[in-house]
Short mmCIF file of C-alpha atoms in Angstrom, two decimals:
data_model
loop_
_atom_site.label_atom_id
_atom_site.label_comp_id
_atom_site.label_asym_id
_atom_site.label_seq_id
_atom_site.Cartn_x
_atom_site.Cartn_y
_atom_site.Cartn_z
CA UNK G 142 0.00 0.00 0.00
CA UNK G 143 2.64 2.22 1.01
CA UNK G 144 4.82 2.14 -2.25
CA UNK G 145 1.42 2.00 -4.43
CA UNK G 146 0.34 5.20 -2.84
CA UNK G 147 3.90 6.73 -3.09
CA UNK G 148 3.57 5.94 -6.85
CA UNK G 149 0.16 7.50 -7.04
CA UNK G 150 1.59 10.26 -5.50
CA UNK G 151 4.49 10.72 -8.08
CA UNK G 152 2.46 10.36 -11.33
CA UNK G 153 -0.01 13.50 -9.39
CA UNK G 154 3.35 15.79 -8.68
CA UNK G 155 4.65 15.11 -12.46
CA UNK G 156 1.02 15.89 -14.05
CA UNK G 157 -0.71 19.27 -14.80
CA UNK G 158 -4.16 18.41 -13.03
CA UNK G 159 -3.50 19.53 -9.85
CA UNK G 160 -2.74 22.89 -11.11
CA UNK G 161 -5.23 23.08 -13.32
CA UNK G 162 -8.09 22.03 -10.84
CA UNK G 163 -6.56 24.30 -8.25
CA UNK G 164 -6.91 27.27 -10.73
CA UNK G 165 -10.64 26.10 -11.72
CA UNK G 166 -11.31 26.11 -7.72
CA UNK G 167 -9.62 29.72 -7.52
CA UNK G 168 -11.62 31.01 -10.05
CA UNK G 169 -14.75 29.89 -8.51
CA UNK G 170 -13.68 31.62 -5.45
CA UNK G 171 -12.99 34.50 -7.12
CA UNK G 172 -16.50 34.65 -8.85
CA UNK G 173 -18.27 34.65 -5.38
CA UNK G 174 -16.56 36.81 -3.56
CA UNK G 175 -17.14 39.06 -7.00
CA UNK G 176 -20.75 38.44 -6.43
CA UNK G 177 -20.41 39.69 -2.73
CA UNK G 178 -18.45 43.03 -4.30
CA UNK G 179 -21.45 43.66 -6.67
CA UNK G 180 -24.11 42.59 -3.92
CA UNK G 181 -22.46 44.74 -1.20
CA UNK G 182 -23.50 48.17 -3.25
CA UNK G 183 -26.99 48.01 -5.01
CA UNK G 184 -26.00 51.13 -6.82
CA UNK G 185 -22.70 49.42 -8.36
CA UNK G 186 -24.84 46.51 -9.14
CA UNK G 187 -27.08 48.74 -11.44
CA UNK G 188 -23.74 50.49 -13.08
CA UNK G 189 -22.27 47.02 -13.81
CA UNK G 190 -25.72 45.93 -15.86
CA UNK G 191 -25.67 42.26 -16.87
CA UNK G 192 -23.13 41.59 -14.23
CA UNK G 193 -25.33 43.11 -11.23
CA UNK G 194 -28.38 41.08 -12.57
CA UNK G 195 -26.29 38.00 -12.36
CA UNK G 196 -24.98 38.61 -9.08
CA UNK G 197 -28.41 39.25 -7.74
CA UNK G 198 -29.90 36.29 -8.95
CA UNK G 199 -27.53 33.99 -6.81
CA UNK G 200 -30.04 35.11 -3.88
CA UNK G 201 -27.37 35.41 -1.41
CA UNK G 202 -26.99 38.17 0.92
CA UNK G 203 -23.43 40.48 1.07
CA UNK G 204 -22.17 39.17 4.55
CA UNK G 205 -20.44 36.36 5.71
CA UNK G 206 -23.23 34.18 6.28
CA UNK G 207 -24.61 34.57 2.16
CA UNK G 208 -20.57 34.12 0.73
CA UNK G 209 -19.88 31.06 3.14
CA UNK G 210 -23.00 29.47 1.56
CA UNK G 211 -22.24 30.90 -2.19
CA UNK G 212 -18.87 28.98 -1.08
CA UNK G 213 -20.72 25.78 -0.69
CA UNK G 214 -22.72 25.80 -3.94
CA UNK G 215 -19.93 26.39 -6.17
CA UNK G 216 -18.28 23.20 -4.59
CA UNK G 217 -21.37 21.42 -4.86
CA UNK G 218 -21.04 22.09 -8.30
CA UNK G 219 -18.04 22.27 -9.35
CA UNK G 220 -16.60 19.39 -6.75
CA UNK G 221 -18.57 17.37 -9.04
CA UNK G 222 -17.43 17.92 -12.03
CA UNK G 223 -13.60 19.04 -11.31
CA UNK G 224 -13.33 15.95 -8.08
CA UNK G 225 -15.22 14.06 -10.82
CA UNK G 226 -12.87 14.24 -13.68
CA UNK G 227 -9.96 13.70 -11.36
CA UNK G 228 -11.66 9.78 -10.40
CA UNK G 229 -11.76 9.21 -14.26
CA UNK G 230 -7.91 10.56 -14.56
CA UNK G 231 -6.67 8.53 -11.94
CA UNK G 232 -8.10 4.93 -12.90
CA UNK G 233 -8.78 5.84 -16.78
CA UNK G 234 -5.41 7.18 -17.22
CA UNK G 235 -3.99 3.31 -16.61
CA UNK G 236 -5.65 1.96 -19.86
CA UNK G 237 -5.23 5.63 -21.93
CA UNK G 238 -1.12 5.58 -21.41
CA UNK G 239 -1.54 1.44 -21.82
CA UNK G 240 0.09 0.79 -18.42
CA UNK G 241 -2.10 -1.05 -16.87
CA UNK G 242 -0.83 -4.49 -17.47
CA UNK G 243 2.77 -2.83 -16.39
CA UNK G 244 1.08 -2.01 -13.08
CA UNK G 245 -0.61 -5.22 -12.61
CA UNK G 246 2.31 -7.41 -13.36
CA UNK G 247 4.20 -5.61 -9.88
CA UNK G 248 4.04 -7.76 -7.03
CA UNK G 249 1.91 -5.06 -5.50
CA UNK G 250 -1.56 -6.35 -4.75
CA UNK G 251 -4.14 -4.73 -6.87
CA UNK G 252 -6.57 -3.70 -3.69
CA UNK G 253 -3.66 -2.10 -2.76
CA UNK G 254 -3.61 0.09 -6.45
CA UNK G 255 -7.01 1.11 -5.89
CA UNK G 256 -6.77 1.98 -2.53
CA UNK G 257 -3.79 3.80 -3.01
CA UNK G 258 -5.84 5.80 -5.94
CA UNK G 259 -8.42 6.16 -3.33
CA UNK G 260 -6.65 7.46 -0.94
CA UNK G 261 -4.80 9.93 -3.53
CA UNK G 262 -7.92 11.30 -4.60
CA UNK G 263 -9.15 11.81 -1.25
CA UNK G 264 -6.30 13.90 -0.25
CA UNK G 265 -6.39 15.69 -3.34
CA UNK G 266 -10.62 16.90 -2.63
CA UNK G 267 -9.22 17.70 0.81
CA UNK G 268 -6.57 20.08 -0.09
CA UNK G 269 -8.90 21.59 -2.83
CA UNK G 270 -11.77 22.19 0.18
CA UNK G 271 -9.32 24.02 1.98
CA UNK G 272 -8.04 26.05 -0.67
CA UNK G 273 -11.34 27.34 -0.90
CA UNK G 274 -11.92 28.20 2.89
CA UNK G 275 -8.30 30.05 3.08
CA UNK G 276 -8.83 31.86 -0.26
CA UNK G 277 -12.43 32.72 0.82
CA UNK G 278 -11.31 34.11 4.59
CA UNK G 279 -8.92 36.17 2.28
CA UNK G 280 -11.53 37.57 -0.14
CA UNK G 281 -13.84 38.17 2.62
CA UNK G 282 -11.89 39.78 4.82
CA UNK G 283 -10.32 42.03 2.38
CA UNK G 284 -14.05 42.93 0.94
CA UNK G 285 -14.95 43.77 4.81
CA UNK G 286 -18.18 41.65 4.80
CA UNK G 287 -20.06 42.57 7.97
CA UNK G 288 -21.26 39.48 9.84
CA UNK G 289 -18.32 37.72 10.79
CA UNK G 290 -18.04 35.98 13.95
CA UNK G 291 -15.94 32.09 15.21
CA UNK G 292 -19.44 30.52 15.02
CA UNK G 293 -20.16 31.75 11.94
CA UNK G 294 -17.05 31.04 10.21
CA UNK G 295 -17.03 27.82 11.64
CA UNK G 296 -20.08 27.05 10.76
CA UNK G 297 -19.61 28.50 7.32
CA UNK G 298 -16.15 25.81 7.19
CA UNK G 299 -17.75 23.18 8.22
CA UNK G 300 -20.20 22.87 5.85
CA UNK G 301 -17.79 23.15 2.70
CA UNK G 302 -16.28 20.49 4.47
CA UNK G 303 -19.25 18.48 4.15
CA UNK G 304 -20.46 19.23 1.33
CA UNK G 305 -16.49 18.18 -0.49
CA UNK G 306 -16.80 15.01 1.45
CA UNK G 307 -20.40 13.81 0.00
CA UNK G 308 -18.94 15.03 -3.33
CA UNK G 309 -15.58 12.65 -2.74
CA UNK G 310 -17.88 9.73 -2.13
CA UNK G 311 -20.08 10.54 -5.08
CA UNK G 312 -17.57 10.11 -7.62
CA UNK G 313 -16.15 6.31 -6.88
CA UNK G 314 -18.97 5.32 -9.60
CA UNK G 315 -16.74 7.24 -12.15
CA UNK G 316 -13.63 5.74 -10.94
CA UNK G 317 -15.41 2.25 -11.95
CA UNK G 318 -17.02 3.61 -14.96
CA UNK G 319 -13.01 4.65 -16.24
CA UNK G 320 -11.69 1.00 -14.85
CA UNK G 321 -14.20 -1.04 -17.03
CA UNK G 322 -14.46 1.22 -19.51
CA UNK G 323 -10.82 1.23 -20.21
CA UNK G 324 -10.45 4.72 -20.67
CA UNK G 325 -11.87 8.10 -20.40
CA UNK G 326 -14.92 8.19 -22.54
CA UNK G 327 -17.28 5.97 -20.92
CA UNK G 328 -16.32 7.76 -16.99
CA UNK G 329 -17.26 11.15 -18.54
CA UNK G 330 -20.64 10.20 -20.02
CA UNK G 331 -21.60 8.73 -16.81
CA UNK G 332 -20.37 11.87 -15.23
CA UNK G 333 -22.07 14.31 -17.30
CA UNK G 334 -25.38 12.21 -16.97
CA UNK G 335 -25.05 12.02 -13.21
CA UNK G 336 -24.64 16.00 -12.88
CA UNK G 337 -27.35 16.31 -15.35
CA UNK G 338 -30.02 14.24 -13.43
CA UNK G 339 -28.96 15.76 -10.10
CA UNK G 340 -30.26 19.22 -11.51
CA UNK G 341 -33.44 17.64 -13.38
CA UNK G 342 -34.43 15.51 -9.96
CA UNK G 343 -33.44 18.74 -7.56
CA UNK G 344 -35.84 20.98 -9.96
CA UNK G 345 -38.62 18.09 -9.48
CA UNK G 346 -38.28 17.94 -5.60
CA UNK G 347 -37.20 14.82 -5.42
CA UNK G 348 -32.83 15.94 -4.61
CA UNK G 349 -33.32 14.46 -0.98
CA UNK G 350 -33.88 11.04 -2.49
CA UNK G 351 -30.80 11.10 -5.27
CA UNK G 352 -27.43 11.23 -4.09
CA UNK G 353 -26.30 13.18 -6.23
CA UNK G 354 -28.38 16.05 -5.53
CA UNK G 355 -27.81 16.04 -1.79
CA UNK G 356 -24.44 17.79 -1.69
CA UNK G 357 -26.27 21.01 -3.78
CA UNK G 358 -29.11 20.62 -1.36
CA UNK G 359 -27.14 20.90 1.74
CA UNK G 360 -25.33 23.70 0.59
CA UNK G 361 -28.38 25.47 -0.43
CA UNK G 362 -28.30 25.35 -3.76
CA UNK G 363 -32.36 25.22 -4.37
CA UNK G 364 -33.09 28.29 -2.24
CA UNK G 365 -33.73 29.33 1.69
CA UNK G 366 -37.58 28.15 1.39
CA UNK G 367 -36.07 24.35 0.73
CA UNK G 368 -35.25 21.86 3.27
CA UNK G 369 -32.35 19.93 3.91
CA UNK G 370 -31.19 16.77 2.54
CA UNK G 371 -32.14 14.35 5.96
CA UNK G 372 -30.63 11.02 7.00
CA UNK G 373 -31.92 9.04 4.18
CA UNK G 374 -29.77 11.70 1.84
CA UNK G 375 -26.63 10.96 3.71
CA UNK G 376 -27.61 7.36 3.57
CA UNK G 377 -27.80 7.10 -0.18
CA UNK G 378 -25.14 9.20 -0.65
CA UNK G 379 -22.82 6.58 1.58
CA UNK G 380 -24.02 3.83 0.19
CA UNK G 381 -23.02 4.96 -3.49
CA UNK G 382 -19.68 5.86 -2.13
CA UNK G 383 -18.87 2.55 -0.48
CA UNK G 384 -20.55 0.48 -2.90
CA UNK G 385 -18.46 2.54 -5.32
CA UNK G 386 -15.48 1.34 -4.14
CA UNK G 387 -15.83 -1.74 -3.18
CA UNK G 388 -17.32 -2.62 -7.12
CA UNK G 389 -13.92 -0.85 -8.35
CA UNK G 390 -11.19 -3.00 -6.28
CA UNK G 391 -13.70 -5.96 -7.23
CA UNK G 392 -13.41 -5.10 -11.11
CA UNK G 393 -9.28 -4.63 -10.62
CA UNK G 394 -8.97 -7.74 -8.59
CA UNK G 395 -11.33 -10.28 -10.86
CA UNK G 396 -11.20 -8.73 -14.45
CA UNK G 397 -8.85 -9.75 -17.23
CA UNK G 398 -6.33 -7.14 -18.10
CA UNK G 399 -5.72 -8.45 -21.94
CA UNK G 400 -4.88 -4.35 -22.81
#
């Protein structure tokens, strides 16, 4: 496990991903606290046109309490997508670069190759979360946002925090699309049809009983007037992750690598 992990660890450091999905998560940090510029002066809303209409439309309020829950949606959104297509790099890149006979044929175990890929990715939504929080305290402190207390910022952390770690689980499905797939292409349909139905149930009302629509719903993403996702939300939502992995070391252990 340990020199799997250290090798997942290596092809991560030598690849551009990281940097690019650290710059997609700094831009949509940017955006909100952008919103929360516009928002904090009605008058400079109306001057910027388009821009103010958009920024009003997010519904959130210019304090702390509205950007840490702006915070939340765009990694409810984006976590999907960007935690998403880092699954499908990790296990599709294997049968893309045609080493994953090479990798089998080590006397590493291959549990221990998807758990190491596991644990990479894990790590890797972590750091991304809290990149987020620090580069939001920044933006919010240097906008001055009134509202701003430990409870509240807490709070406010907490929830990202969440909301990262039901979007982690939620993507071991594309990690096993990518493995028996063999690739890419097959991992980003599934993707792209899984963030699609999560905005087409969540319209219907029915988010709190589709996983993938819980992490939007607990940060807020449908509105104040909604409820929360409740315990049979979480439920789903850890029952897709585990069964997620445990079907993707399955697939590595019993398939037959002939690629």
């Amino acid at each position: 496990m340990r020199e799997a992990l250290w090798a997942e660890l290596l092809k991560v450091r030598r690849s551009r991903l990281p940097a690019l999905t650290a710059a997609a998560f700094t831009l949509a940090t940017g955006v909100c606290g952008l919103f929360m510029f516009i928002l904090a002066d009605p008058r400079r809303a109306r001057t910027l046109g388009m821009l103010g209409d958009k920024a009003q439309l997010t519904g959130a309020s210019a304090d702390w309490p509205g950007y840490l829950v702006l915070l939340a949606q765009a990694v409810a959104v984006g976590g999907l997508l960007i935690y998403g297509m880092t699954a499908v790099w990790l296990f599709g890149r294997e049968f893309s670069d045609h080493t994953a006979k090479d990798l089998l044929a080590l006397p590493t175990s291959r549990t221990a190759v998807v758990a190491a890929k596991f644990t990479a990715l894990a790590g890797w939504s972590l750091l991304l979360a809290l990149q987020v929080i620090a580069l939001g305290l920044l933006i919010g402190a240097l906008l001055g946002l009134p509202g701003a207390s430990v409870p509240v910022l807490a709070a406010g952390a907490g929830r990202i925090l969440l909301v990262a770690a039901l979007t982690f689980a939620l993507t071991t499905p594309f990690a096993l699309a990518a493995s028996a797939g063999r690739g890419y292409l097959a991992a980003v349909g599934t993707m792209f049809a899984a963030l699609f139905a999560a905005q087409v149930i969540a319209a219907l009302g029915y988010g709190a009983s589709f996983p993938w629509s819980v992490p939007g719903l607990l940060a807020g993403i449908a509105g104040p007037g909604q409820d929360a996702p409740g315990p049979v939300g979480y439920l789903l939502v850890a029952v897709v992750g585990g069964a997620g992995t445990l079907a993707t070391a399955i697939w590595w252990q019993r398939a037959d690598h002939t690629r």
